[in-house]
mmCIF file of C-alpha atoms in Angstrom:
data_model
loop_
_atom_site.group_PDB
_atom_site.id
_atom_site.type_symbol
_atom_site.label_atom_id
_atom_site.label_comp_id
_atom_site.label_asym_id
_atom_site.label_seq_id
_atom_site.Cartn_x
_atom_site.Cartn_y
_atom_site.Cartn_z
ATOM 1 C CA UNK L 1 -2.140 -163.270 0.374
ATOM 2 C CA UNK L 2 -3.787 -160.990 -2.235
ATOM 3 C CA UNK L 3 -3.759 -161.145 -5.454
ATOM 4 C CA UNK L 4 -1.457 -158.084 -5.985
ATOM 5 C CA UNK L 5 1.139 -160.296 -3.488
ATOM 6 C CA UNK L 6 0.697 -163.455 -4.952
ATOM 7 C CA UNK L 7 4.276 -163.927 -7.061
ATOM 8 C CA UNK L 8 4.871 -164.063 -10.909
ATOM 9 C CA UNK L 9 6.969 -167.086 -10.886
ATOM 10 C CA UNK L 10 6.879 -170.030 -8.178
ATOM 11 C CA UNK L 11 8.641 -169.581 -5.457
ATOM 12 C CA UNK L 12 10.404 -172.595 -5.175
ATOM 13 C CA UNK L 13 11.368 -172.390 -9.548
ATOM 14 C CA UNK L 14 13.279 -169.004 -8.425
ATOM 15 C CA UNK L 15 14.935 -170.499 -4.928
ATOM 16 C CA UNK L 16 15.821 -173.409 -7.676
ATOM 17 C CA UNK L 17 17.468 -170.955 -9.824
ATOM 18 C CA UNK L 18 19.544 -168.975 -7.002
ATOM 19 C CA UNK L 19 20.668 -172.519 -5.987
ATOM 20 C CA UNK L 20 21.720 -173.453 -9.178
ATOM 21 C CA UNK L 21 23.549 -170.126 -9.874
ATOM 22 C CA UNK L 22 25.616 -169.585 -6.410
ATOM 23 C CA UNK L 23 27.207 -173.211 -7.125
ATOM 24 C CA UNK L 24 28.824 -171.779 -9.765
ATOM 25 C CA UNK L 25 30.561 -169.163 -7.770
ATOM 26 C CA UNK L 26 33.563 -171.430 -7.036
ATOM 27 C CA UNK L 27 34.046 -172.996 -10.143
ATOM 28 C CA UNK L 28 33.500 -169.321 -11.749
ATOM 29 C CA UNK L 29 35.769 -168.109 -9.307
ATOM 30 C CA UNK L 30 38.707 -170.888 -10.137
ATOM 31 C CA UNK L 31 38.627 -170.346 -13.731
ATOM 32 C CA UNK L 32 38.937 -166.553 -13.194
ATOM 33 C CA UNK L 33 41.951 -167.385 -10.502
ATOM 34 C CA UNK L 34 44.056 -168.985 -13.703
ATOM 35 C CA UNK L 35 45.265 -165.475 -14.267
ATOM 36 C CA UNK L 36 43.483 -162.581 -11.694
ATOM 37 C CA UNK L 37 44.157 -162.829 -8.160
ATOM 38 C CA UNK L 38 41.717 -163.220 -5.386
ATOM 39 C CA UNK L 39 41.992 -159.655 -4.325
ATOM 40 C CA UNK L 40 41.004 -158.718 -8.145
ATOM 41 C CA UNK L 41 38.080 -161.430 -7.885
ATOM 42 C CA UNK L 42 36.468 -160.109 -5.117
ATOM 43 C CA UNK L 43 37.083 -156.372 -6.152
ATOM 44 C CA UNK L 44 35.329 -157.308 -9.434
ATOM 45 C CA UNK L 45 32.467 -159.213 -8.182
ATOM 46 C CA UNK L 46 31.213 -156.470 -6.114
ATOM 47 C CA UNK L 47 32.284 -153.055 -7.978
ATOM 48 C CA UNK L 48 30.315 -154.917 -11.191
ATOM 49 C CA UNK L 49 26.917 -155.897 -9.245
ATOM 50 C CA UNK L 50 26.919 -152.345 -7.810
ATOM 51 C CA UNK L 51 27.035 -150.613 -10.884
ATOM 52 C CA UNK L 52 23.697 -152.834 -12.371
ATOM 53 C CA UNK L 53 21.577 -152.052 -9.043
ATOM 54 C CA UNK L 54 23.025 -148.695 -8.976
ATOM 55 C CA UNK L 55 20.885 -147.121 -11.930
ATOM 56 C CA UNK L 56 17.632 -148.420 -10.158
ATOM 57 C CA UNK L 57 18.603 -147.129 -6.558
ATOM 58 C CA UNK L 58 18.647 -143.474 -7.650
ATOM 59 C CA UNK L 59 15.953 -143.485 -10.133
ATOM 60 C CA UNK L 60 13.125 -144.810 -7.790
ATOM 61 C CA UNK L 61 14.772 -144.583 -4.126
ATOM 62 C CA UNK L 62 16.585 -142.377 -3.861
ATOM 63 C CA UNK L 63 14.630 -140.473 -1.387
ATOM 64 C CA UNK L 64 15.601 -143.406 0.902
ATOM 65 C CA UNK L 65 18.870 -142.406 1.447
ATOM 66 C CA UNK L 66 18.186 -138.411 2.322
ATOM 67 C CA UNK L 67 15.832 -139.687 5.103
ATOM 68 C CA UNK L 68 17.640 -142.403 6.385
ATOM 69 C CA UNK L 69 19.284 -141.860 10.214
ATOM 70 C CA UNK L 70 22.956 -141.698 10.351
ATOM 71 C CA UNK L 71 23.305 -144.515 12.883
ATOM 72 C CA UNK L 72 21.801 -146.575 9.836
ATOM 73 C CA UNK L 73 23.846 -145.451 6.749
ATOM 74 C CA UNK L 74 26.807 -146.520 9.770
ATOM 75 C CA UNK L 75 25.320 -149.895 9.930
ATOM 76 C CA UNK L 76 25.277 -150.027 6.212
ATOM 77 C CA UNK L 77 28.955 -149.424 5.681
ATOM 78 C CA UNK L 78 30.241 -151.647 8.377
ATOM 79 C CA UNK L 79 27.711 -154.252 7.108
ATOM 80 C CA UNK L 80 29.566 -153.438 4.011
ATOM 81 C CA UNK L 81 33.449 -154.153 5.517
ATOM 82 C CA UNK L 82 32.295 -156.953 6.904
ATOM 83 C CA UNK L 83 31.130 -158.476 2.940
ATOM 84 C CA UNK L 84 34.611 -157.065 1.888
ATOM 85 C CA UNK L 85 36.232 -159.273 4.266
ATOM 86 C CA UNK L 86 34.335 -162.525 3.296
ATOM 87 C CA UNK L 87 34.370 -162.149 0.221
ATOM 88 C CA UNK L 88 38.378 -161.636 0.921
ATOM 89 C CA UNK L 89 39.181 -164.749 2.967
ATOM 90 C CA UNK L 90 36.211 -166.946 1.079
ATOM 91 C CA UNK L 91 37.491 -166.339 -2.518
ATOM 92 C CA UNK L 92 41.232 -166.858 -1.198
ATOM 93 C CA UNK L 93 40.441 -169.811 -0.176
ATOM 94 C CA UNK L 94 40.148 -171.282 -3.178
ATOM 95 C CA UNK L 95 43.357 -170.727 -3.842
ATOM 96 C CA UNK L 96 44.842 -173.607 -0.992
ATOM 97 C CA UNK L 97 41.803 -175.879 -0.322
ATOM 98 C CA UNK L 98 39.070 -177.914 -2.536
ATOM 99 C CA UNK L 99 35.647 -176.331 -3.468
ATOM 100 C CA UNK L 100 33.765 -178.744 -1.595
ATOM 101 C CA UNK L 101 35.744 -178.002 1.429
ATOM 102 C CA UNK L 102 35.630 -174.275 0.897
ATOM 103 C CA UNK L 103 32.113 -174.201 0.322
ATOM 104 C CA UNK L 104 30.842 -176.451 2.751
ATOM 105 C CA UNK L 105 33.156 -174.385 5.788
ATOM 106 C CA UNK L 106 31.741 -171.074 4.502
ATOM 107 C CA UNK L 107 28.626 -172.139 5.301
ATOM 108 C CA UNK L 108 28.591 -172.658 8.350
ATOM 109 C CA UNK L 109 27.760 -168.596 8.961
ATOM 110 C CA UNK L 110 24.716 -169.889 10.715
ATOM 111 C CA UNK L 111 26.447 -170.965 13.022
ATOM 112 C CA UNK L 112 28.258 -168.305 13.758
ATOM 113 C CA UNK L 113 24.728 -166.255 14.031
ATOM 114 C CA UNK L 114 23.816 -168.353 16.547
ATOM 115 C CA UNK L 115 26.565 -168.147 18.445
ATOM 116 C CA UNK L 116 26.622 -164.707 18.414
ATOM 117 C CA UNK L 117 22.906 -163.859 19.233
ATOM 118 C CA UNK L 118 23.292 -164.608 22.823
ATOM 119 C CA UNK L 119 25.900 -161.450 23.213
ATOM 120 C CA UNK L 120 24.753 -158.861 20.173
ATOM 121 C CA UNK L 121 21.162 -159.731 19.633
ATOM 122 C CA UNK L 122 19.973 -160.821 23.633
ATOM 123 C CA UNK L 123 18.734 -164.360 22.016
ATOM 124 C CA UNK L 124 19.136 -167.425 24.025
ATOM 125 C CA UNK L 125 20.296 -170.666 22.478
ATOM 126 C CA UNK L 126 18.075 -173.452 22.321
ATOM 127 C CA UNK L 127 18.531 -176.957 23.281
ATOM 128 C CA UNK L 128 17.938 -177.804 19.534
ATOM 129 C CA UNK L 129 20.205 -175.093 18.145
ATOM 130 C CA UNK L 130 22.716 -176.369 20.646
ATOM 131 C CA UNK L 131 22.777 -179.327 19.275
ATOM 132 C CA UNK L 132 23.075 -178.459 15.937
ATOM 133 C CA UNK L 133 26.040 -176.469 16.604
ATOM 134 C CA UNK L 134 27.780 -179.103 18.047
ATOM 135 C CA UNK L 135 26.977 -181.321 14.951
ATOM 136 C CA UNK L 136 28.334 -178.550 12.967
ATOM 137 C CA UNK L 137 31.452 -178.199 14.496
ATOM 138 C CA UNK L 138 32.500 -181.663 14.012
ATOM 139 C CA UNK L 139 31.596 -182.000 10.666
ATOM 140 C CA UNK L 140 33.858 -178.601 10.429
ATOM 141 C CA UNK L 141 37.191 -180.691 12.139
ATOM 142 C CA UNK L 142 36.420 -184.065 10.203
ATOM 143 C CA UNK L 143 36.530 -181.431 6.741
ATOM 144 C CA UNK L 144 39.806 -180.096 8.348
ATOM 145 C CA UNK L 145 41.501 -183.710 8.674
ATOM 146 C CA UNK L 146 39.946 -184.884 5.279
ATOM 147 C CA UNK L 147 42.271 -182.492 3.487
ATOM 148 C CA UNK L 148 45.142 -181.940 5.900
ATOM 149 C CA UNK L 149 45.581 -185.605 7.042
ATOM 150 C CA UNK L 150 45.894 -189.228 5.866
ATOM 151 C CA UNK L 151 46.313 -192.988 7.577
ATOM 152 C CA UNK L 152 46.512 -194.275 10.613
ATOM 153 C CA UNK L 153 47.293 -192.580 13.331
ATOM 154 C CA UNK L 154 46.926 -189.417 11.547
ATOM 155 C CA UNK L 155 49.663 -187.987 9.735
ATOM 156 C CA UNK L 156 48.973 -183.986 8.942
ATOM 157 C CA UNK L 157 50.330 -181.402 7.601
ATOM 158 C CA UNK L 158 50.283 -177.799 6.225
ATOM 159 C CA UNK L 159 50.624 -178.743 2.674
ATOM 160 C CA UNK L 160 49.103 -181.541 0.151
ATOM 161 C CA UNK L 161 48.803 -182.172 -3.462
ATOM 162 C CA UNK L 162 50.338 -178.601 -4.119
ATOM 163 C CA UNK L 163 48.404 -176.724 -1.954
ATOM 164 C CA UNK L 164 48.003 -175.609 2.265
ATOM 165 C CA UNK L 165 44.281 -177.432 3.164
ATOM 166 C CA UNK L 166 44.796 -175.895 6.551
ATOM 167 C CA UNK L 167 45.463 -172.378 5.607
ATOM 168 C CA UNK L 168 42.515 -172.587 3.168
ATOM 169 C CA UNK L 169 40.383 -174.212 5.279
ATOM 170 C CA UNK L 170 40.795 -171.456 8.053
ATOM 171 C CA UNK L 171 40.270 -168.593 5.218
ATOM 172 C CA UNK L 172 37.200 -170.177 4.708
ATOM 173 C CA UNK L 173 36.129 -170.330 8.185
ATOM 174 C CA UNK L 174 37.290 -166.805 8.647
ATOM 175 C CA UNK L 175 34.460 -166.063 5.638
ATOM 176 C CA UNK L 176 31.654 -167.708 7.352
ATOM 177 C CA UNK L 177 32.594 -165.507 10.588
ATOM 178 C CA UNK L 178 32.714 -162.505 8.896
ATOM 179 C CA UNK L 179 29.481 -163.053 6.415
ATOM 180 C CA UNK L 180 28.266 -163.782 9.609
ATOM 181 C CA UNK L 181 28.689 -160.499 10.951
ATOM 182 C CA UNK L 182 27.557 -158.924 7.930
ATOM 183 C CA UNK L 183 24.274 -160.803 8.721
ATOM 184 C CA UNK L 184 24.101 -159.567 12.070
ATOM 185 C CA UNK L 185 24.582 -156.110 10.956
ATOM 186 C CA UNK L 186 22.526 -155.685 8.118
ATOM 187 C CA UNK L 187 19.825 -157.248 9.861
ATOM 188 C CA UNK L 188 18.602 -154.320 12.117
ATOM 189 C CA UNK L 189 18.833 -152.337 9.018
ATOM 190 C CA UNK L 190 17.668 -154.015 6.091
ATOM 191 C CA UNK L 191 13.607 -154.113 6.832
ATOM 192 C CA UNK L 192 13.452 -150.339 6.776
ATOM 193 C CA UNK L 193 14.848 -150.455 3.383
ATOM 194 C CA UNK L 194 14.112 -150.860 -0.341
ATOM 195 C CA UNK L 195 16.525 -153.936 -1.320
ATOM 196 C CA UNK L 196 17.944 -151.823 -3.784
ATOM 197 C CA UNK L 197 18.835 -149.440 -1.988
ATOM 198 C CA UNK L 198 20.628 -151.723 1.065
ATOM 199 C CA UNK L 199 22.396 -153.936 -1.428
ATOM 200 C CA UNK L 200 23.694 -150.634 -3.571
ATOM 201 C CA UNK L 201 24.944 -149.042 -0.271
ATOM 202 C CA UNK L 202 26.574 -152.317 1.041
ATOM 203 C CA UNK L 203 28.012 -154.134 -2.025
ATOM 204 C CA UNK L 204 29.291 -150.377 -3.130
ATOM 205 C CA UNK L 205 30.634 -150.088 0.215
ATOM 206 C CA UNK L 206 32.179 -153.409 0.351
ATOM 207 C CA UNK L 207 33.782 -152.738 -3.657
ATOM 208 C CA UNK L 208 35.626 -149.440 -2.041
ATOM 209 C CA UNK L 209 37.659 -151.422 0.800
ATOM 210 C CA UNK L 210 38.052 -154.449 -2.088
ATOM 211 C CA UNK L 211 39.814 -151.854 -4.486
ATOM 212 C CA UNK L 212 41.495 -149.930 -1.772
ATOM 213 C CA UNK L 213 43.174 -153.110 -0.971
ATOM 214 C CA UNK L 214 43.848 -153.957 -4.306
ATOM 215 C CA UNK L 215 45.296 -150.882 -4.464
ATOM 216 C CA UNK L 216 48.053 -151.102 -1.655
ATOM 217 C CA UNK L 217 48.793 -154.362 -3.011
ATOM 218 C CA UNK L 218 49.327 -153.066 -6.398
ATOM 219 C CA UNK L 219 47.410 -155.448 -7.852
ATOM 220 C CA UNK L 220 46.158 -154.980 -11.739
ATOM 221 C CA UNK L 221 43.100 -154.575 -12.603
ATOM 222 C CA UNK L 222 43.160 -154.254 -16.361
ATOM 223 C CA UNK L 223 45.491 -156.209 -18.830
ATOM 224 C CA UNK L 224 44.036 -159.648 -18.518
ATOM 225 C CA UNK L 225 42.561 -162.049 -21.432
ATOM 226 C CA UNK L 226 39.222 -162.138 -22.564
ATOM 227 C CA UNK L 227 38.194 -164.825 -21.196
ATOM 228 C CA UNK L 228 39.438 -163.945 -17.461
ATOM 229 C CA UNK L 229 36.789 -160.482 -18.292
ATOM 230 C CA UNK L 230 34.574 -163.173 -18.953
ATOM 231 C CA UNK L 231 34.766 -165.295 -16.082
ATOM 232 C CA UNK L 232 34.984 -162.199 -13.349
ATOM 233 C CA UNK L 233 31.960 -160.613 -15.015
ATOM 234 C CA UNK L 234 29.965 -163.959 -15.185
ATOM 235 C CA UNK L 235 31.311 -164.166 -11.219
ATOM 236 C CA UNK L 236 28.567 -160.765 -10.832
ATOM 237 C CA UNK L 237 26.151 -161.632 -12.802
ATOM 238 C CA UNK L 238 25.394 -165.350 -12.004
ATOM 239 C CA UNK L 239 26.000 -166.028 -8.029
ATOM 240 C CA UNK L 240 26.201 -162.499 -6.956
ATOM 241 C CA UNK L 241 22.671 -161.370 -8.626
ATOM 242 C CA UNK L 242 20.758 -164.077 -9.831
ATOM 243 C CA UNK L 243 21.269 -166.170 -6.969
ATOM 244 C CA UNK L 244 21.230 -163.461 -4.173
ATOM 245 C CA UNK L 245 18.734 -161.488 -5.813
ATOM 246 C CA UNK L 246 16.645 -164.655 -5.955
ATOM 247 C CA UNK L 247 17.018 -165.901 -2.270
ATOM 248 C CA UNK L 248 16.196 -162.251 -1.223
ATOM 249 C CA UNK L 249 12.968 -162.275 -3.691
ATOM 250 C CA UNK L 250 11.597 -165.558 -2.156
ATOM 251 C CA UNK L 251 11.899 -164.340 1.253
ATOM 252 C CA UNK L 252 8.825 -162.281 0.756
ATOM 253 C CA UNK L 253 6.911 -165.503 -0.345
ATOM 254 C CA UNK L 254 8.585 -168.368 2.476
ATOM 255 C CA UNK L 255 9.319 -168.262 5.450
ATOM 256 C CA UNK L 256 13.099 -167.338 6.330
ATOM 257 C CA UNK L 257 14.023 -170.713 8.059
ATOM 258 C CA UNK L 258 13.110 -172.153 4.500
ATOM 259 C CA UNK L 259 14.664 -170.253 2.319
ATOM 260 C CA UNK L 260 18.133 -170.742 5.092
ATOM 261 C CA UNK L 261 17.981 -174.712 4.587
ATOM 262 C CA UNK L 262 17.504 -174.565 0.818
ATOM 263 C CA UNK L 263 20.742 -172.341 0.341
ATOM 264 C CA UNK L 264 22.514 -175.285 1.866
ATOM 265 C CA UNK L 265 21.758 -176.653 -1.695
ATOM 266 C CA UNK L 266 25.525 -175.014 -2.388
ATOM 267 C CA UNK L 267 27.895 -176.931 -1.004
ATOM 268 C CA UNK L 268 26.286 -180.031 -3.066
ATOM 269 C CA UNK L 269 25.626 -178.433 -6.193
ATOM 270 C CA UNK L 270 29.540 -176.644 -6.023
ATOM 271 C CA UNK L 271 30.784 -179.993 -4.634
ATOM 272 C CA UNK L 272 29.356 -182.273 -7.559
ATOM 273 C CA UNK L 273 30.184 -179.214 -10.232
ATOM 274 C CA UNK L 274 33.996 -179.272 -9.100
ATOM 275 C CA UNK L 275 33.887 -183.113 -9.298
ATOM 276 C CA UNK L 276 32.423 -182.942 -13.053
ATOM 277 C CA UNK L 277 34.531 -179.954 -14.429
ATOM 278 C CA UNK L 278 37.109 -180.186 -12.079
ATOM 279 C CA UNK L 279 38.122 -183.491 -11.584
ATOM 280 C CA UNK L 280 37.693 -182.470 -7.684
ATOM 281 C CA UNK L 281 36.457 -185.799 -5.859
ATOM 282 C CA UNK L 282 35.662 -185.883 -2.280
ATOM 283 C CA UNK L 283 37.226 -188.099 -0.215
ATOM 284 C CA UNK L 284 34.539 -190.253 2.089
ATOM 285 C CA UNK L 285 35.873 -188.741 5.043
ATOM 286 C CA UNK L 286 35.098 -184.982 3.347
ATOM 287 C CA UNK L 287 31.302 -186.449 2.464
ATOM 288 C CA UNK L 288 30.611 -187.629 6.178
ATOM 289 C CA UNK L 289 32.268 -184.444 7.536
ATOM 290 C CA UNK L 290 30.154 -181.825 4.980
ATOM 291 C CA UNK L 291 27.215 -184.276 6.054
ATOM 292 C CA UNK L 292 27.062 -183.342 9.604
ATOM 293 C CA UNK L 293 27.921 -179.648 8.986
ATOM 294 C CA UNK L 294 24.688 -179.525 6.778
ATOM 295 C CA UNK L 295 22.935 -181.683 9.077
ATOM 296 C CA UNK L 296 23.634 -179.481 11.702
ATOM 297 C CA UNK L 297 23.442 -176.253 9.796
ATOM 298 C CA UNK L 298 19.531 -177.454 9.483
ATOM 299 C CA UNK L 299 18.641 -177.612 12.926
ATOM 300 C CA UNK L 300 20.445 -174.393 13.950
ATOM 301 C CA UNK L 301 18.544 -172.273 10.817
ATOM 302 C CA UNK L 302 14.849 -174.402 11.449
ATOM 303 C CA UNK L 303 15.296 -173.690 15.287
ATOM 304 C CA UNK L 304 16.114 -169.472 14.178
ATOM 305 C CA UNK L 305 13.382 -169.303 11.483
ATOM 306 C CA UNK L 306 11.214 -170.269 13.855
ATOM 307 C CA UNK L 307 11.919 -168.237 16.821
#
């Protein structure tokens, strides 16, 4: 590496940071729910993080868009759906299951990679990643009966304590398939591009169908306290472009598989952050469940960053 490559900060300090500041997405995210609706959340998070990388995409790269193909600027806004919808199902979750279920079920997007590249990307599946998978997916169903079911034999149901675990749970499944896609999209696309140019085209794209659908809901957008303004702004600012923004910075420095395992830092930090400021404590069948989803999320990202 040369010494006009060699990075500012350390690399790990800054993956540190984006850990630290996408755990506070959910609890961000339930304050903001005490008053604005998911639909508003998710419309918010994205229309405010385009608008700060907006200003730098068209004052140094903008000649990226002009010369790029249409088959890319395509990719960009399905890529761009695609975020709409996870962002969608992940932040409605929220609403009907706990954050460490939530967050630890969202992450299993890997996953979902994986078992996609086979049919969209002509990559086989490894023994390992296999494996890994499989770990996955059980830790995935013991999270599902942690919060939908109790004694022995089993007794489960769609509601609990208030809420509908299973209807969450699956929203939050339904976010790691369709972040997963986004993934899969953006991929072919992103290396050809500045990252402030993708992320401007694909979080503005993914803002439109957010408000559109806040829109036919009739959903408000303006009217709410202060502090809801400040929760849904803090919502863009922390997760959305300190902690993306950092992840995608230390990607230049380490090598993708680590940069994939350290993001699993999230469902811990959210899970011990809902337990402190939330009084949200995971049961012991919820801790061995997230365990082998993480477990399992490891092999499947180690076996991909090093293919």
């Amino acid at each position: 590496m040369s010494e006009a490559d060699k990075p500012l900060l350390p690399p790990p300090l800054v993956l540190l940071v984006g850990i630290l500041a996408v755990s506070m997405a959910s609890i961000l995210i339930r304050l903001a729910q005490r008053e604005a609706s998911s639909l508003v959340i998710a419309a918010y998070r994205l229309s405010l993080a385009t608008l700060v990388v907006l200003p730098v995409a068209l004052g140094r790269y903008r000649h990226e868009w002009a010369a790029l193909p249409r088959r890319d600027m395509l990719g960009m806004f399905l890529a761009g759906v695609f975020l709409a919808l996870h962002f969608v199902a992940w932040i409605t979750s929220l609403e009907y299951t706990t954050v460490a279920s939530s967050v630890v079920l969202v992450s299993l997007s890997p996953v979902f990679v994986a078992l996609a590249a086979p049919i969209l990307l002509r990559e086989t599946i490894t023994a390992r990643a296999g494996l890994g998978i499989a770990i996955a997916l059980i830790g995935s169903g013991l999270v599902g009966l942690s919060d939908a079911c109790a004694g022995l034999p089993l007794r489960c149901s769609l509601g609990g304590s208030g809420r509908m675990p299973l209807i969450g749970n699956a929203l939050a499944l339904a976010g790691a398939v369709t972040v997963a896609g986004y993934f899969l999209i953006g991929r072919r696309v992103r290396g050809r591009l500045s990252l402030p140019t993708y992320i401007t085209t694909v979080y503005g794209t993914a803002a439109v169908v957010c408000l559109l659908i806040v829109a036919a809901r009739g959903l408000p957008l303006v009217g709410y306290r202060p502090e809801t303004y400040l929760w849904l702004t803090l919502v863009a600012m922390v997760p959305q472009l300190i902690g993306h923004s950092s992840f995608n910075w230390a990607l230049r420095y380490l090598p993708t598989a680590v940069v994939t395992v350290t993001t699993l830092g999230e469902p811990i930090g959210s899970t011990i952050l809902a337990y402190l400021l939330l009084g949200e404590a995971p049961t012991a069948l919820k801790l061995v469940g997230g365990g082998f989803i993480l477990f399992g999320i490891t092999l499947v990202a180690q076996e991909r960053g090093g293919s």
